[in-house]
Amino acid sequence: MASGEMSVASAVAIAGAIPAPDTRKGASLSIVVPTYNEVSNVRLLAERINEALTGLSFEIVFVDDDSTDGTRDELFRLAGSNPAIRVIQRIGRRGLATAVIEGILSTTSDYVVVIDADLQHDETIIPDMVAALRSGDHDLVVGSRYVMGGGIGEWSAGRARVSSVATQIAKLAISTDLSDPMSGFFGITRTAFDAAVRNLSGQGYKILVDICASSPTTLRVKEVPYVFKNRVHGDSKLDSLVIWEYLLLIADKFVGHIVPVRFLSFIAIGSLGVLVHMAILSALIGLTDTRFWLSQAVAASGAMVFNFFMNNILTYRDQRIRGLLPLMKGLASFIAVCSIGALANVGIADYLFSDFRYGWISAGLAGILVGAVWNYATTSVLTWRSR
Ligand code: GDD
Ligand code: MN
């Protein structure tokens, strides 16, 4: 159509008037900082980075998961007075790895450095990290506590041991030779990140292991030593459950393309639920005067309550339901869904057993599988739907 051609032509003319976008114009280095309740640290960190990087062009992107201590307001004040500082606020979600991934995705520079907000990492080694990336000889530079000149500061023996076991486990999943794969302090080239990004799990806290395991080629790594400092303001967000999340990440790297690790976690907790059920049942059976069906019903309810809370803590850590009322609502929907799941379980098993003459074992297991898939799929939407 003539009018269509006209508008295309004029669009081309207008486009011609706009200078071609210069992708080099922005900062050549982006620094991504995940924050959760770091109100007393972020300004100091920005100042120290400024000092450490004088002469370099860079931007800082903070990714805050809706902190409750006023971090966001402090970040807005910082960003308001400095155009090189940006803030991403995420609501209803938690997770260090996804915060880092989304922070990096919001940048366009050729090099990205990820650093904690709490001043435990040593920002003065950033220029060395960037120089290593710029040389073209390295895709990844890692601030390492375990190479000559590095250190873990005043860590308890227990924490040091856990960290060293986790490091050994990482070696199963990644080919990159890293002394400190648990590090949250590293720099990466845009090219290397882009090549890995679609394979990332985003599970838990260990983003560096995730990147190395997701990269299609073995990354060329340089390690730069630094000494891990003690936290002065605020508290660590990492609790004992990071170990569980870490194991899920490793499991995801091995079987994630076949079955979602969340489902595996759901099944594992469901199996524990069976034990809880039998324990309650045996206790009630022992009591005289209790009818069997009643004992079985109480045991089943107990198991469902157990499963709900365990899944809330372990399977849906990043979308955990908090607060009395939301928990009660979540529990109610979980019990409703699982009751239907139990009916489906019995129905399918009975159908296979009676009409198709399946053995009781295969009929029973098929019923369990159908019920479990139903429970998992439905509660993931109804009970833990991410906002
Ligand atoms: N956006 C966001 N969301 N940030 C988070 C979250 C979250 O759910 N959890 C923690 N952070 C931020 C913190 O605010 C901090 O800036 C950084 O991530 C690290 O959290 P810490 O709570 O200080 O972790 P840590 O000091 O115990 O662990 C450090 O050492 C580990 C190595 O043992 C971190 O550097 C880890 O990345 C590192 O793996
Ligand atoms: Mn820390």
mmCIF file of N, CA, C and O and ligand atoms in Angstrom, residues 33-38 63-65 90 93-96 99 115-118 120-121 145 155 159 163 180 182-185 205-206 226 228 231 235-238, ligand 1:
data_model
loop_
_atom_site.group_PDB
_atom_site.id
_atom_site.type_symbol
_atom_site.label_atom_id
_atom_site.label_comp_id
_atom_site.label_asym_id
_atom_site.label_seq_id
_atom_site.Cartn_x
_atom_site.Cartn_y
_atom_site.Cartn_z
ATOM 1 N N VAL A 33 25.852 -4.707 43.092
ATOM 2 C CA VAL A 33 25.892 -4.920 44.542
ATOM 3 C C VAL A 33 24.537 -5.414 45.046
ATOM 4 O O VAL A 33 23.563 -4.654 45.054
ATOM 5 N N PRO A 34 24.430 -6.692 45.448
ATOM 6 C CA PRO A 34 23.167 -7.167 46.028
ATOM 7 C C PRO A 34 23.040 -6.651 47.453
ATOM 8 O O PRO A 34 24.020 -6.637 48.203
ATOM 9 N N THR A 35 21.840 -6.180 47.830
ATOM 10 C CA THR A 35 21.679 -5.708 49.211
ATOM 11 C C THR A 35 20.415 -6.271 49.836
ATOM 12 O O THR A 35 19.371 -6.376 49.191
ATOM 13 N N TYR A 36 20.528 -6.624 51.078
ATOM 14 C CA TYR A 36 19.365 -6.912 51.894
ATOM 15 C C TYR A 36 19.676 -6.426 53.314
ATOM 16 O O TYR A 36 20.573 -6.961 53.956
ATOM 17 N N ASN A 37 18.998 -5.406 53.744
ATOM 18 C CA ASN A 37 19.224 -4.804 55.064
ATOM 19 C C ASN A 37 20.687 -4.422 55.306
ATOM 20 O O ASN A 37 21.363 -4.983 56.159
ATOM 21 N N GLU A 38 21.145 -3.462 54.516
ATOM 22 C CA GLU A 38 22.528 -2.996 54.628
ATOM 23 C C GLU A 38 22.560 -1.481 54.780
ATOM 24 O O GLU A 38 23.441 -0.814 54.252
ATOM 25 N N VAL A 63 21.038 -3.927 43.828
ATOM 26 C CA VAL A 63 19.809 -4.711 43.658
ATOM 27 C C VAL A 63 19.298 -5.062 45.047
ATOM 28 O O VAL A 63 19.900 -5.879 45.755
ATOM 29 N N ASP A 64 18.211 -4.402 45.434
ATOM 30 C CA ASP A 64 17.713 -4.560 46.796
ATOM 31 C C ASP A 64 16.414 -5.363 46.808
ATOM 32 O O ASP A 64 15.511 -5.108 46.025
ATOM 33 N N ASP A 65 16.347 -6.345 47.704
ATOM 34 C CA ASP A 65 15.152 -7.189 47.781
ATOM 35 C C ASP A 65 14.184 -6.673 48.846
ATOM 36 O O ASP A 65 13.796 -7.395 49.753
ATOM 37 N N ARG A 90 13.420 -5.203 44.099
ATOM 38 C CA ARG A 90 12.598 -6.371 43.780
ATOM 39 C C ARG A 90 11.638 -6.600 44.956
ATOM 40 O O ARG A 90 12.043 -6.536 46.110
ATOM 41 N N ARG A 93 10.318 -11.235 46.482
ATOM 42 C CA ARG A 93 11.275 -12.293 46.127
ATOM 43 C C ARG A 93 12.548 -12.082 46.911
ATOM 44 O O ARG A 93 12.910 -10.968 47.238
ATOM 45 N N ARG A 94 13.245 -13.149 47.186
ATOM 46 C CA ARG A 94 14.538 -13.067 47.830
ATOM 47 C C ARG A 94 15.500 -13.963 47.071
ATOM 48 O O ARG A 94 15.079 -14.935 46.456
ATOM 49 N N GLY A 95 16.768 -13.682 47.178
ATOM 50 C CA GLY A 95 17.748 -14.577 46.581
ATOM 51 C C GLY A 95 18.941 -13.811 46.066
ATOM 52 O O GLY A 95 18.806 -12.896 45.256
ATOM 53 N N LEU A 96 20.104 -14.171 46.608
ATOM 54 C CA LEU A 96 21.325 -13.487 46.215
ATOM 55 C C LEU A 96 21.655 -13.740 44.746
ATOM 56 O O LEU A 96 21.975 -12.823 44.002
ATOM 57 N N ALA A 99 19.365 -11.936 42.336
ATOM 58 C CA ALA A 99 19.601 -10.488 42.432
ATOM 59 C C ALA A 99 20.823 -10.117 41.597
ATOM 60 O O ALA A 99 20.811 -9.141 40.839
ATOM 61 N N ILE A 115 30.148 -7.365 43.949
ATOM 62 C CA ILE A 115 30.757 -7.229 45.275
ATOM 63 C C ILE A 115 29.652 -7.125 46.320
ATOM 64 O O ILE A 115 28.576 -6.569 46.048
ATOM 65 N N ASP A 116 29.883 -7.691 47.512
ATOM 66 C CA ASP A 116 28.911 -7.582 48.598
ATOM 67 C C ASP A 116 28.831 -6.144 49.084
ATOM 68 O O ASP A 116 29.793 -5.381 48.980
ATOM 69 N N ALA A 117 27.696 -5.809 49.707
ATOM 70 C CA ALA A 117 27.486 -4.437 50.180
ATOM 71 C C ALA A 117 28.091 -4.203 51.551
ATOM 72 O O ALA A 117 28.220 -3.077 51.991
ATOM 73 N N ASP A 118 28.464 -5.288 52.254
ATOM 74 C CA ASP A 118 28.741 -5.154 53.689
ATOM 75 C C ASP A 118 30.198 -4.853 54.035
ATOM 76 O O ASP A 118 30.592 -4.996 55.190
ATOM 77 N N GLN A 120 32.828 -6.455 53.494
ATOM 78 C CA GLN A 120 33.692 -7.596 53.827
ATOM 79 C C GLN A 120 34.671 -7.904 52.691
ATOM 80 O O GLN A 120 35.709 -8.502 52.895
ATOM 81 N N HIS A 121 34.276 -7.516 51.473
ATOM 82 C CA HIS A 121 35.163 -7.700 50.325
ATOM 83 C C HIS A 121 36.066 -6.474 50.205
ATOM 84 O O HIS A 121 35.684 -5.383 50.612
ATOM 85 N N ARG A 145 40.056 -15.976 48.722
ATOM 86 C CA ARG A 145 40.598 -15.974 50.083
ATOM 87 C C ARG A 145 41.641 -17.058 50.246
ATOM 88 O O ARG A 145 42.317 -17.136 51.251
ATOM 89 N N TRP A 155 37.362 -16.200 60.949
ATOM 90 C CA TRP A 155 36.240 -17.114 60.805
ATOM 91 C C TRP A 155 36.318 -18.188 61.863
ATOM 92 O O TRP A 155 37.400 -18.622 62.248
ATOM 93 N N ARG A 159 32.805 -22.637 60.433
ATOM 94 C CA ARG A 159 32.450 -22.026 59.154
ATOM 95 C C ARG A 159 33.529 -22.320 58.108
ATOM 96 O O ARG A 159 33.217 -22.586 56.943
ATOM 97 N N SER A 163 32.885 -24.285 54.545
ATOM 98 C CA SER A 163 33.276 -23.658 53.296
ATOM 99 C C SER A 163 34.207 -24.571 52.508
ATOM 100 O O SER A 163 34.117 -24.659 51.279
ATOM 101 N N ASP A 180 38.517 -20.781 45.191
ATOM 102 C CA ASP A 180 37.472 -20.209 46.044
ATOM 103 C C ASP A 180 36.145 -20.049 45.299
ATOM 104 O O ASP A 180 35.657 -18.939 45.099
ATOM 105 N N MET A 182 33.264 -20.464 46.229
ATOM 106 C CA MET A 182 32.188 -19.923 47.060
ATOM 107 C C MET A 182 32.206 -18.399 47.077
ATOM 108 O O MET A 182 31.338 -17.775 47.667
ATOM 109 N N SER A 183 33.212 -17.800 46.483
ATOM 110 C CA SER A 183 33.370 -16.351 46.562
ATOM 111 C C SER A 183 32.183 -15.616 45.945
ATOM 112 O O SER A 183 31.650 -16.024 44.924
ATOM 113 N N GLY A 184 31.786 -14.530 46.588
ATOM 114 C CA GLY A 184 30.732 -13.693 46.035
ATOM 115 C C GLY A 184 31.336 -12.432 45.434
ATOM 116 O O GLY A 184 30.638 -11.477 45.153
ATOM 117 N N PHE A 185 32.653 -12.436 45.249
ATOM 118 C CA PHE A 185 33.401 -11.264 44.789
ATOM 119 C C PHE A 185 34.146 -11.646 43.517
ATOM 120 O O PHE A 185 35.112 -12.409 43.568
ATOM 121 N N TYR A 205 22.663 -19.049 46.781
ATOM 122 C CA TYR A 205 23.610 -17.961 47.009
ATOM 123 C C TYR A 205 24.892 -18.064 46.208
ATOM 124 O O TYR A 205 25.650 -17.120 46.142
ATOM 125 N N LYS A 206 25.161 -19.244 45.637
ATOM 126 C CA LYS A 206 26.489 -19.457 45.070
ATOM 127 C C LYS A 206 26.503 -19.206 43.572
ATOM 128 O O LYS A 206 26.635 -20.106 42.771
ATOM 129 N N TYR A 226 42.580 -11.630 48.351
ATOM 130 C CA TYR A 226 42.150 -10.555 49.244
ATOM 131 C C TYR A 226 41.824 -11.192 50.588
ATOM 132 O O TYR A 226 41.610 -12.399 50.687
ATOM 133 N N PHE A 228 39.227 -11.498 53.585
ATOM 134 C CA PHE A 228 37.820 -11.321 53.928
ATOM 135 C C PHE A 228 37.741 -10.575 55.255
ATOM 136 O O PHE A 228 38.278 -11.022 56.256
ATOM 137 N N ARG A 231 32.406 -8.225 59.379
ATOM 138 C CA ARG A 231 31.273 -7.336 59.215
ATOM 139 C C ARG A 231 31.233 -6.367 60.392
ATOM 140 O O ARG A 231 31.360 -6.777 61.540
ATOM 141 N N ASP A 235 23.852 -7.715 59.919
ATOM 142 C CA ASP A 235 24.107 -9.144 60.168
ATOM 143 C C ASP A 235 24.201 -9.905 58.861
ATOM 144 O O ASP A 235 23.623 -9.502 57.860
ATOM 145 N N SER A 236 24.870 -11.055 58.916
ATOM 146 C CA SER A 236 24.940 -11.933 57.750
ATOM 147 C C SER A 236 23.542 -12.478 57.462
ATOM 148 O O SER A 236 22.768 -12.747 58.372
ATOM 149 N N LYS A 237 23.213 -12.611 56.177
ATOM 150 C CA LYS A 237 21.902 -13.133 55.800
ATOM 151 C C LYS A 237 21.982 -14.630 55.574
ATOM 152 O O LYS A 237 20.973 -15.285 55.325
ATOM 153 N N LEU A 238 23.183 -15.164 55.627
ATOM 154 C CA LEU A 238 23.346 -16.582 55.324
ATOM 155 C C LEU A 238 23.178 -17.403 56.599
ATOM 156 O O LEU A 238 23.858 -17.180 57.581
HETATM 157 N N1 GDD B 1 19.326 -8.641 46.945
HETATM 158 C C1 GDD B 1 19.666 -9.521 47.895
HETATM 159 N N2 GDD B 1 18.780 -10.539 48.205
HETATM 160 N N3 GDD B 1 20.845 -9.428 48.515
HETATM 161 C C2 GDD B 1 21.148 -10.333 49.473
HETATM 162 C C3 GDD B 1 20.281 -11.395 49.843
HETATM 163 C C4 GDD B 1 19.029 -11.483 49.164
HETATM 164 O O1 GDD B 1 18.213 -12.360 49.408
HETATM 165 N N4 GDD B 1 20.893 -12.108 50.837
HETATM 166 C C5 GDD B 1 22.080 -11.514 51.049
HETATM 167 N N5 GDD B 1 22.231 -10.439 50.256
HETATM 168 C C6 GDD B 1 23.373 -9.529 50.150
HETATM 169 C C7 GDD B 1 23.834 -8.940 51.475
HETATM 170 O O2 GDD B 1 23.172 -7.732 51.756
HETATM 171 C C8 GDD B 1 25.321 -8.738 51.208
HETATM 172 O O3 GDD B 1 25.564 -7.552 50.501
HETATM 173 C C9 GDD B 1 25.684 -9.917 50.322
HETATM 174 O O4 GDD B 1 24.465 -10.310 49.686
HETATM 175 C C10 GDD B 1 26.291 -11.101 51.083
HETATM 176 O O5 GDD B 1 25.436 -11.474 52.125
HETATM 177 P P1 GDD B 1 26.005 -11.780 53.577
HETATM 178 O O6 GDD B 1 24.839 -12.097 54.424
HETATM 179 O O7 GDD B 1 26.914 -10.695 54.026
HETATM 180 O O8 GDD B 1 26.832 -13.094 53.279
HETATM 181 P P2 GDD B 1 28.112 -13.658 54.031
HETATM 182 O O9 GDD B 1 29.063 -12.584 54.369
HETATM 183 O O10 GDD B 1 27.670 -14.545 55.113
HETATM 184 O O11 GDD B 1 28.705 -14.560 52.841
HETATM 185 C C11 GDD B 1 29.752 -14.076 52.064
HETATM 186 O O12 GDD B 1 30.718 -15.049 51.957
HETATM 187 C C12 GDD B 1 30.378 -16.162 51.201
HETATM 188 C C13 GDD B 1 31.570 -17.031 51.132
HETATM 189 O O13 GDD B 1 31.636 -17.827 52.220
HETATM 190 C C14 GDD B 1 29.248 -13.661 50.675
HETATM 191 O O14 GDD B 1 30.301 -13.020 49.991
HETATM 192 C C15 GDD B 1 28.834 -14.792 49.847
HETATM 193 O O15 GDD B 1 28.537 -14.324 48.525
HETATM 194 C C16 GDD B 1 29.970 -15.758 49.800
HETATM 195 O O16 GDD B 1 29.556 -16.867 49.093
#
